[in-house]
PDB file of C-alpha atoms and ligand atoms in Angstrom:
ATOM      1  CA  MET V   1       0.268   0.025  -0.042  1.00  0.00           C
ATOM      2  CA  SER V   2       1.357   3.267  -0.911  1.00  0.00           C
ATOM      3  CA  GLN V   3       1.974   6.254   2.288  1.00  0.00           C
ATOM      4  CA  THR V   4      -0.372   8.240   0.797  1.00  0.00           C
ATOM      5  CA  LEU V   5      -3.037   5.273   0.729  1.00  0.00           C
ATOM      6  CA  SER V   6      -2.218   4.302   4.079  1.00  0.00           C
ATOM      7  CA  LEU V   7      -3.235   8.161   5.228  1.00  0.00           C
ATOM      8  CA  TYR V   8      -6.420   8.380   3.413  1.00  0.00           C
ATOM      9  CA  ARG V   9      -7.512   5.251   4.906  1.00  0.00           C
ATOM     10  CA  LEU V  10      -6.141   6.444   8.164  1.00  0.00           C
ATOM     11  CA  GLN V  11      -8.038   9.465   7.702  1.00  0.00           C
ATOM     12  CA  GLN V  12     -11.112   7.729   6.906  1.00  0.00           C
ATOM     13  CA  ALA V  13     -10.813   5.713  10.185  1.00  0.00           C
ATOM     14  CA  ASP V  14     -10.312   8.863  12.264  1.00  0.00           C
ATOM     15  CA  SER V  15     -13.327  10.394  10.697  1.00  0.00           C
ATOM     16  CA  GLN V  16     -15.411   7.803  11.497  1.00  0.00           C
ATOM     17  CA  ILE V  17     -14.191   7.853  15.254  1.00  0.00           C
ATOM     18  CA  ASP V  18     -14.782  11.456  15.090  1.00  0.00           C
ATOM     19  CA  ARG V  19     -18.163  11.252  14.192  1.00  0.00           C
ATOM     20  CA  ALA V  20     -19.042   7.929  16.667  1.00  0.00           C
ATOM     21  CA  GLN V  21     -17.313   9.750  19.223  1.00  0.00           C
ATOM     22  CA  ALA V  22     -19.138  13.433  18.429  1.00  0.00           C
ATOM     23  CA  ARG V  23     -22.370  11.264  18.667  1.00  0.00           C
ATOM     24  CA  LEU V  24     -21.644   9.664  22.007  1.00  0.00           C
ATOM     25  CA  GLN V  25     -21.344  12.926  23.349  1.00  0.00           C
ATOM     26  CA  ALA V  26     -24.491  14.098  22.616  1.00  0.00           C
ATOM     27  CA  ILE V  27     -25.846  10.937  23.062  1.00  0.00           C
ATOM     28  CA  GLN V  28     -24.380  11.402  26.960  1.00  0.00           C
ATOM     29  CA  LYS V  29     -25.448  14.881  26.913  1.00  0.00           C
ATOM     30  CA  THR V  30     -29.020  14.303  26.404  1.00  0.00           C
ATOM     31  CA  LEU V  31     -29.275  11.352  28.920  1.00  0.00           C
ATOM     32  CA  ASP V  32     -27.610  14.149  31.649  1.00  0.00           C
ATOM     33  CA  ASP V  33     -29.802  16.777  30.502  1.00  0.00           C
ATOM     34  CA  ASP V  34     -33.012  14.557  31.540  1.00  0.00           C
ATOM     35  CA  ALA V  35     -34.817  17.345  33.605  1.00  0.00           C
ATOM     36  CA  GLU V  36     -37.574  14.771  34.971  1.00  0.00           C
ATOM     37  CA  LEU V  37     -35.253  12.174  36.396  1.00  0.00           C
ATOM     38  CA  ARG V  38     -32.740  15.253  37.464  1.00  0.00           C
ATOM     39  CA  LEU V  39     -35.556  16.605  39.388  1.00  0.00           C
ATOM     40  CA  ALA V  40     -36.807  13.712  41.060  1.00  0.00           C
ATOM     41  CA  ASN V  41     -33.464  12.634  42.433  1.00  0.00           C
ATOM     42  CA  GLU V  42     -33.139  15.803  44.086  1.00  0.00           C
ATOM     43  CA  TRP V  43     -35.957  15.833  45.168  1.00  0.00           C
ATOM     44  CA  ALA V  44     -35.690  12.381  47.272  1.00  0.00           C
ATOM     45  CA  GLU V  45     -31.804  13.298  48.323  1.00  0.00           C
ATOM     46  CA  SER V  46     -33.293  16.800  50.029  1.00  0.00           C
ATOM     47  CA  THR V  47     -36.479  14.598  51.370  1.00  0.00           C
ATOM     48  CA  LEU V  48     -33.533  12.127  52.579  1.00  0.00           C
ATOM     49  CA  ALA V  49     -31.536  14.886  54.402  1.00  0.00           C
ATOM     50  CA  ILE V  50     -34.922  16.475  55.742  1.00  0.00           C
ATOM     51  CA  CYS V  51     -35.467  13.154  57.684  1.00  0.00           C
ATOM     52  CA  GLN V  52     -32.134  12.653  58.753  1.00  0.00           C
ATOM     53  CA  SER V  53     -32.053  15.798  60.709  1.00  0.00           C
ATOM     54  CA  GLY V  54     -35.299  14.868  61.821  1.00  0.00           C
ATOM     55  CA  ASP V  55     -34.320  11.641  62.820  1.00  0.00           C
ATOM     56  CA  ARG V  56     -31.414  13.775  65.057  1.00  0.00           C
ATOM     57  CA  ALA V  57     -33.912  15.897  66.374  1.00  0.00           C
ATOM     58  CA  LEU V  58     -35.979  12.804  67.592  1.00  0.00           C
ATOM     59  CA  LYS V  59     -33.572  11.228  69.236  1.00  0.00           C
ATOM     60  CA  GLN V  60     -32.077  14.298  70.942  1.00  0.00           C
ATOM     61  CA  ALA V  61     -35.588  15.045  71.894  1.00  0.00           C
ATOM     62  CA  GLU V  62     -35.743  11.208  73.642  1.00  0.00           C
ATOM     63  CA  VAL V  63     -32.173  11.629  75.140  1.00  0.00           C
ATOM     64  CA  ASP V  64     -33.268  14.622  76.929  1.00  0.00           C
ATOM     65  CA  ALA V  65     -37.041  13.409  78.269  1.00  0.00           C
ATOM     66  CA  GLN V  66     -35.369  10.378  79.393  1.00  0.00           C
ATOM     67  CA  SER V  67     -32.549  12.503  81.271  1.00  0.00           C
ATOM     68  CA  GLN V  68     -34.923  14.377  82.659  1.00  0.00           C
ATOM     69  CA  ARG V  69     -36.616  11.502  84.218  1.00  0.00           C
ATOM     70  CA  ILE V  70     -33.355   9.971  85.845  1.00  0.00           C
ATOM     71  CA  LYS V  71     -32.927  13.482  87.492  1.00  0.00           C
ATOM     72  CA  ILE V  72     -36.566  13.382  88.803  1.00  0.00           C
ATOM     73  CA  GLU V  73     -35.621   9.632  90.502  1.00  0.00           C
ATOM     74  CA  GLN V  74     -32.811  11.588  91.283  1.00  0.00           C
ATOM     75  CA  THR V  75     -34.574  14.091  93.407  1.00  0.00           C
ATOM     76  CA  GLU V  76     -37.479  12.078  94.675  1.00  0.00           C
ATOM     77  CA  ALA V  77     -35.280   9.208  95.633  1.00  0.00           C
ATOM     78  CA  SER V  78     -33.412  12.090  97.904  1.00  0.00           C
ATOM     79  CA  LEU V  79     -36.775  13.514  98.908  1.00  0.00           C
ATOM     80  CA  TYR V  80     -38.028   9.781 100.187  1.00  0.00           C
ATOM     81  CA  GLY V  81     -34.912   8.699 101.189  1.00  0.00           C
ATOM     82  CA  GLY V  82     -35.705   8.821 104.554  1.00  0.00           C
ATOM     83  CA  LYS V  83     -32.106  11.326 104.980  1.00  0.00           C
ATOM     84  CA  GLY V  84     -32.728  13.621 107.820  1.00  0.00           C
ATOM     85  CA  HIS V  85     -33.222  16.679 105.710  1.00  0.00           C
ATOM     86  CA  SER V  86     -34.541  19.867 107.549  1.00  0.00           C
ATOM     87  CA  PRO V  87     -38.270  21.180 106.741  1.00  0.00           C
ATOM     88  CA  LYS V  88     -36.281  23.807 104.595  1.00  0.00           C
ATOM     89  CA  GLU V  89     -34.400  21.187 102.515  1.00  0.00           C
ATOM     90  CA  LEU V  90     -37.479  19.316 102.084  1.00  0.00           C
ATOM     91  CA  LEU V  91     -39.263  22.186 100.735  1.00  0.00           C
ATOM     92  CA  ASP V  92     -36.699  22.629  98.112  1.00  0.00           C
ATOM     93  CA  LEU V  93     -36.831  19.198  96.890  1.00  0.00           C
ATOM     94  CA  GLN V  94     -40.464  19.186  96.534  1.00  0.00           C
ATOM     95  CA  ASN V  95     -40.627  22.271  94.590  1.00  0.00           C
ATOM     96  CA  ASP V  96     -37.483  21.022  92.382  1.00  0.00           C
ATOM     97  CA  VAL V  97     -39.132  17.822  91.631  1.00  0.00           C
ATOM     98  CA  ALA V  98     -41.958  19.932  90.821  1.00  0.00           C
ATOM     99  CA  ALA V  99     -40.195  22.083  88.267  1.00  0.00           C
ATOM    100  CA  LEU V 100     -38.230  19.043  86.814  1.00  0.00           C
ATOM    101  CA  LYS V 101     -41.804  17.498  86.567  1.00  0.00           C
ATOM    102  CA  ARG V 102     -43.025  20.795  84.882  1.00  0.00           C
ATOM    103  CA  HIS V 103     -39.876  20.810  82.054  1.00  0.00           C
ATOM    104  CA  LEU V 104     -40.921  17.287  81.482  1.00  0.00           C
ATOM    105  CA  VAL V 105     -44.167  17.794  80.373  1.00  0.00           C
ATOM    106  CA  THR V 106     -42.254  20.726  78.212  1.00  0.00           C
ATOM    107  CA  LEU V 107     -39.554  17.923  77.055  1.00  0.00           C
ATOM    108  CA  GLU V 108     -42.287  15.283  76.436  1.00  0.00           C
ATOM    109  CA  ASP V 109     -44.134  17.669  73.796  1.00  0.00           C
ATOM    110  CA  ILE V 110     -41.097  18.431  71.853  1.00  0.00           C
ATOM    111  CA  GLN V 111     -40.432  14.487  71.894  1.00  0.00           C
ATOM    112  CA  LEU V 112     -44.220  14.018  70.536  1.00  0.00           C
ATOM    113  CA  GLU V 113     -43.416  17.180  67.925  1.00  0.00           C
ATOM    114  CA  ALA V 114     -40.049  15.266  66.885  1.00  0.00           C
ATOM    115  CA  MET V 115     -41.865  12.449  65.976  1.00  0.00           C
ATOM    116  CA  LEU V 116     -44.993  13.572  64.284  1.00  0.00           C
ATOM    117  CA  ALA V 117     -42.307  15.591  62.201  1.00  0.00           C
ATOM    118  CA  ALA V 118     -40.565  12.456  61.578  1.00  0.00           C
ATOM    119  CA  GLU V 119     -43.333  10.459  60.334  1.00  0.00           C
ATOM    120  CA  GLU V 120     -44.088  13.356  58.276  1.00  0.00           C
ATOM    121  CA  THR V 121     -40.898  13.926  56.572  1.00  0.00           C
ATOM    122  CA  MET V 122     -40.451   9.858  56.537  1.00  0.00           C
ATOM    123  CA  SER V 123     -43.515   9.633  54.300  1.00  0.00           C
ATOM    124  CA  ALA V 124     -43.015  12.655  52.327  1.00  0.00           C
ATOM    125  CA  HIS V 125     -39.279  10.793  51.573  1.00  0.00           C
ATOM    126  CA  GLN V 126     -40.963   7.475  50.904  1.00  0.00           C
ATOM    127  CA  ALA V 127     -43.385   9.553  48.188  1.00  0.00           C
ATOM    128  CA  ALA V 128     -40.024  11.014  46.781  1.00  0.00           C
ATOM    129  CA  GLN V 129     -38.635   7.705  46.101  1.00  0.00           C
ATOM    130  CA  THR V 130     -41.616   6.430  44.771  1.00  0.00           C
ATOM    131  CA  ASP V 131     -41.467   9.138  42.252  1.00  0.00           C
ATOM    132  CA  LEU V 132     -37.787   8.857  41.425  1.00  0.00           C
ATOM    133  CA  LEU V 133     -38.590   4.976  40.759  1.00  0.00           C
ATOM    134  CA  ALA V 134     -41.462   6.436  38.678  1.00  0.00           C
ATOM    135  CA  ALA V 135     -38.847   8.855  36.963  1.00  0.00           C
ATOM    136  CA  GLN V 136     -36.166   6.228  36.445  1.00  0.00           C
ATOM    137  CA  SER V 137     -38.381   3.657  34.803  1.00  0.00           C
ATOM    138  CA  HIS V 138     -39.703   6.273  32.842  1.00  0.00           C
ATOM    139  CA  SER V 139     -36.619   7.852  31.519  1.00  0.00           C
ATOM    140  CA  SER V 140     -35.094   4.119  30.965  1.00  0.00           C
ATOM    141  CA  GLU V 141     -37.968   3.641  28.554  1.00  0.00           C
ATOM    142  CA  GLN V 142     -38.128   6.828  26.819  1.00  0.00           C
ATOM    143  CA  ASN V 143     -33.946   6.452  26.462  1.00  0.00           C
ATOM    144  CA  ARG V 144     -33.695   3.451  25.392  1.00  0.00           C
ATOM    145  CA  GLY V 145     -33.236   4.095  21.669  1.00  0.00           C
ATOM    146  CA  LEU V 146     -30.196   5.895  22.907  1.00  0.00           C
ATOM    147  CA  HIS V 147     -28.614   3.484  25.267  1.00  0.00           C
ATOM    148  CA  GLU V 148     -29.132   1.056  22.522  1.00  0.00           C
ATOM    149  CA  GLU V 149     -27.674   3.556  19.828  1.00  0.00           C
ATOM    150  CA  GLN V 150     -24.522   4.054  22.413  1.00  0.00           C
ATOM    151  CA  ASN V 151     -23.793   0.522  22.883  1.00  0.00           C
ATOM    152  CA  THR V 152     -23.711  -0.047  19.425  1.00  0.00           C
ATOM    153  CA  LEU V 153     -21.199   2.984  18.733  1.00  0.00           C
ATOM    154  CA  GLN V 154     -19.221   1.713  21.808  1.00  0.00           C
ATOM    155  CA  LYS V 155     -18.475  -1.571  19.815  1.00  0.00           C
ATOM    156  CA  GLU V 156     -18.030   0.103  16.268  1.00  0.00           C
ATOM    157  CA  LEU V 157     -15.420   1.959  18.064  1.00  0.00           C
ATOM    158  CA  GLU V 158     -13.499  -0.784  19.272  1.00  0.00           C
ATOM    159  CA  LYS V 159     -13.471  -2.161  15.776  1.00  0.00           C
ATOM    160  CA  LEU V 160     -12.509   1.138  14.316  1.00  0.00           C
ATOM    161  CA  PHE V 161      -9.277   1.604  17.043  1.00  0.00           C
ATOM    162  CA  ALA V 162      -8.312  -1.777  15.630  1.00  0.00           C
ATOM    163  CA  GLU V 163      -8.634  -0.747  11.902  1.00  0.00           C
ATOM    164  CA  ARG V 164      -6.768   2.810  12.926  1.00  0.00           C
ATOM    165  CA  ALA V 165      -4.127   0.928  14.515  1.00  0.00           C
ATOM    166  CA  ALA V 166      -3.564  -1.384  11.719  1.00  0.00           C
ATOM    167  CA  VAL V 167      -3.422   1.093   9.291  1.00  0.00           C
ATOM    168  CA  ALA V 168      -1.289   3.149  11.318  1.00  0.00           C
ATOM    169  CA  GLY V 169       1.559   0.400  12.327  1.00  0.00           C
ATOM    170  CA  PRO V 170       3.277   0.798   8.473  1.00  0.00           C
ATOM    171  CA  ILE V 171       2.898   4.360   8.535  1.00  0.00           C
ATOM    172  CA  PRO V 172       6.482   6.337   9.536  1.00  0.00           C
ATOM    173  CA  PRO V 173       6.639   8.565  12.340  1.00  0.00           C
ATOM    174  CA  ASP V 174       7.534  11.891  10.618  1.00  0.00           C
ATOM    175  CA  ALA V 175       4.176  11.233   7.995  1.00  0.00           C
ATOM    176  CA  LEU V 176       2.310  10.265  10.824  1.00  0.00           C
ATOM    177  CA  GLY V 177       3.606  13.017  12.821  1.00  0.00           C
ATOM    178  CA  LEU V 178       2.422  15.751  10.044  1.00  0.00           C
ATOM    179  CA  TYR V 179      -0.615  13.899   9.675  1.00  0.00           C
ATOM    180  CA  ASP V 180      -1.687  14.487  13.539  1.00  0.00           C
ATOM    181  CA  GLN V 181      -0.506  18.394  12.672  1.00  0.00           C
ATOM    182  CA  LEU V 182      -2.671  18.972   9.711  1.00  0.00           C
ATOM    183  CA  ARG V 183      -5.936  17.243  11.965  1.00  0.00           C
ATOM    184  CA  GLN V 184      -5.476  19.075  14.606  1.00  0.00           C
ATOM    185  CA  LYS V 185      -5.344  22.325  11.993  1.00  0.00           C
ATOM    186  CA  HIS V 186      -7.415  21.558  10.110  1.00  0.00           C
ATOM    187  CA  ARG V 187     -10.414  20.432  12.230  1.00  0.00           C
ATOM    188  CA  GLY V 188     -10.060  16.574  11.726  1.00  0.00           C
ATOM    189  CA  LEU V 189      -9.186  16.371   8.423  1.00  0.00           C
ATOM    190  CA  ALA V 190      -5.473  16.251   7.028  1.00  0.00           C
ATOM    191  CA  VAL V 191      -6.332  14.209   3.690  1.00  0.00           C
ATOM    192  CA  ALA V 192      -7.889  15.564   1.105  1.00  0.00           C
ATOM    193  CA  VAL V 193      -9.161  13.761  -2.370  1.00  0.00           C
ATOM    194  CA  ILE V 194      -8.194  15.220  -5.758  1.00  0.00           C
ATOM    195  CA  SER V 195     -11.588  15.485  -7.278  1.00  0.00           C
ATOM    196  CA  GLU V 196     -11.817  16.938 -10.416  1.00  0.00           C
ATOM    197  CA  ASN V 197      -8.439  18.528 -10.415  1.00  0.00           C
ATOM    198  CA  SER V 198      -8.865  20.334  -7.539  1.00  0.00           C
ATOM    199  CA  CYS V 199      -8.446  19.880  -3.623  1.00  0.00           C
ATOM    200  CA  SER V 200     -11.830  18.483  -2.246  1.00  0.00           C
ATOM    201  CA  ALA V 201     -11.176  20.324   0.864  1.00  0.00           C
ATOM    202  CA  CYS V 202     -10.429  23.645  -0.221  1.00  0.00           C
ATOM    203  CA  GLY V 203     -11.142  23.674  -3.461  1.00  0.00           C
ATOM    204  CA  SER V 204      -8.004  25.070  -5.170  1.00  0.00           C
ATOM    205  CA  GLY V 205      -6.870  23.840  -8.580  1.00  0.00           C
ATOM    206  CA  LEU V 206      -3.969  21.403  -8.889  1.00  0.00           C
ATOM    207  CA  SER V 207      -1.412  21.578 -12.079  1.00  0.00           C
ATOM    208  CA  ALA V 208      -0.997  18.282 -13.477  1.00  0.00           C
ATOM    209  CA  ALA V 209       2.572  18.023 -11.770  1.00  0.00           C
ATOM    210  CA  GLN V 210       0.885  18.197  -8.369  1.00  0.00           C
ATOM    211  CA  MET V 211      -1.462  15.623  -9.248  1.00  0.00           C
ATOM    212  CA  GLN V 212       1.199  13.484 -10.915  1.00  0.00           C
ATOM    213  CA  SER V 213       3.052  14.064  -7.934  1.00  0.00           C
ATOM    214  CA  SER V 214       0.606  12.916  -5.662  1.00  0.00           C
ATOM    215  CA  ARG V 215      -0.101   9.259  -7.410  1.00  0.00           C
ATOM    216  CA  ALA V 216       3.481   9.080  -7.292  1.00  0.00           C
ATOM    217  CA  SER V 217       4.206   6.300  -4.723  1.00  0.00           C
ATOM    218  CA  GLY V 218       6.599   6.638  -2.279  1.00  0.00           C
ATOM    219  CA  GLN V 219       6.311  10.100  -1.853  1.00  0.00           C
ATOM    220  CA  MET V 220       3.222  13.029  -0.425  1.00  0.00           C
ATOM    221  CA  ALA V 221       1.822  16.004  -2.205  1.00  0.00           C
ATOM    222  CA  LEU V 222       0.702  18.705  -0.140  1.00  0.00           C
ATOM    223  CA  CYS V 223      -2.248  20.959  -1.737  1.00  0.00           C
ATOM    224  CA  PRO V 224      -0.254  24.390  -1.991  1.00  0.00           C
ATOM    225  CA  SER V 225      -3.154  26.053  -0.852  1.00  0.00           C
ATOM    226  CA  CYS V 226      -4.673  24.294   2.320  1.00  0.00           C
ATOM    227  CA  GLY V 227      -1.672  22.475   2.931  1.00  0.00           C
ATOM    228  CA  ARG V 228      -3.225  19.025   3.108  1.00  0.00           C
ATOM    229  CA  ILE V 229      -2.220  15.722   2.342  1.00  0.00           C
ATOM    230  CA  LEU V 230      -3.301  14.744  -1.393  1.00  0.00           C
ATOM    231  CA  TYR V 231      -4.610  11.454  -2.129  1.00  0.00           C
ATOM    232  CA  GLY V 232      -5.016  10.527  -5.848  1.00  0.00           C
ATOM    233  CA  SER V 233      -7.524   7.526  -6.311  1.00  0.00           C
TER     234      SER V 233
HETATM  235 ZN1   ZN L   1      -6.357  21.855  -0.448  1.00  0.00          ZN
END
């Protein structure tokens, strides 16, 4: 295979790879932009966070009420413990127990509210999870075609990369280097086919000598206008 033909084949493989990769990117963007699914995800996450903070508040309220009960028990034990308290001390202890019990009522109210709030946020989270599952199944139904296309393109890309490696293998490094430079400079197109005596990439006309040198094996002819490697079939 002449070097120019090899470079042309390489260009064909690279162009196909570029197209497949661009399409894969576009598919991924469409999949990522699934607004319904994204919102359902966000809602499920935020209801979970609210649930978790509600659970923490409930646990704290339980701990507070429980330690208040222990304080009451201890004060009552001291009150009825039979230790010789003066009438003033007994009165203080009775007042303490009464104050502790009043505060316990407040703490139990807080606990009850926390329990109700936790139940409410839990059911909101469960509803959000149900919505998320529905959005996921709707999205996968809707995007099945895209996922199938994604799989096909990925398999195609594997083949194309193998093909590219086989074509690129025998091309000398300096020719490959020029090819890569031209690909970067000209948005992926380094090799231009000669069509109707012109460079098909930039449209510039070619002299008979330029056309002939592009067909001669073992050398590369470049388009005098755009600098791409010319390939004459
Ligand atoms: Zn050109």
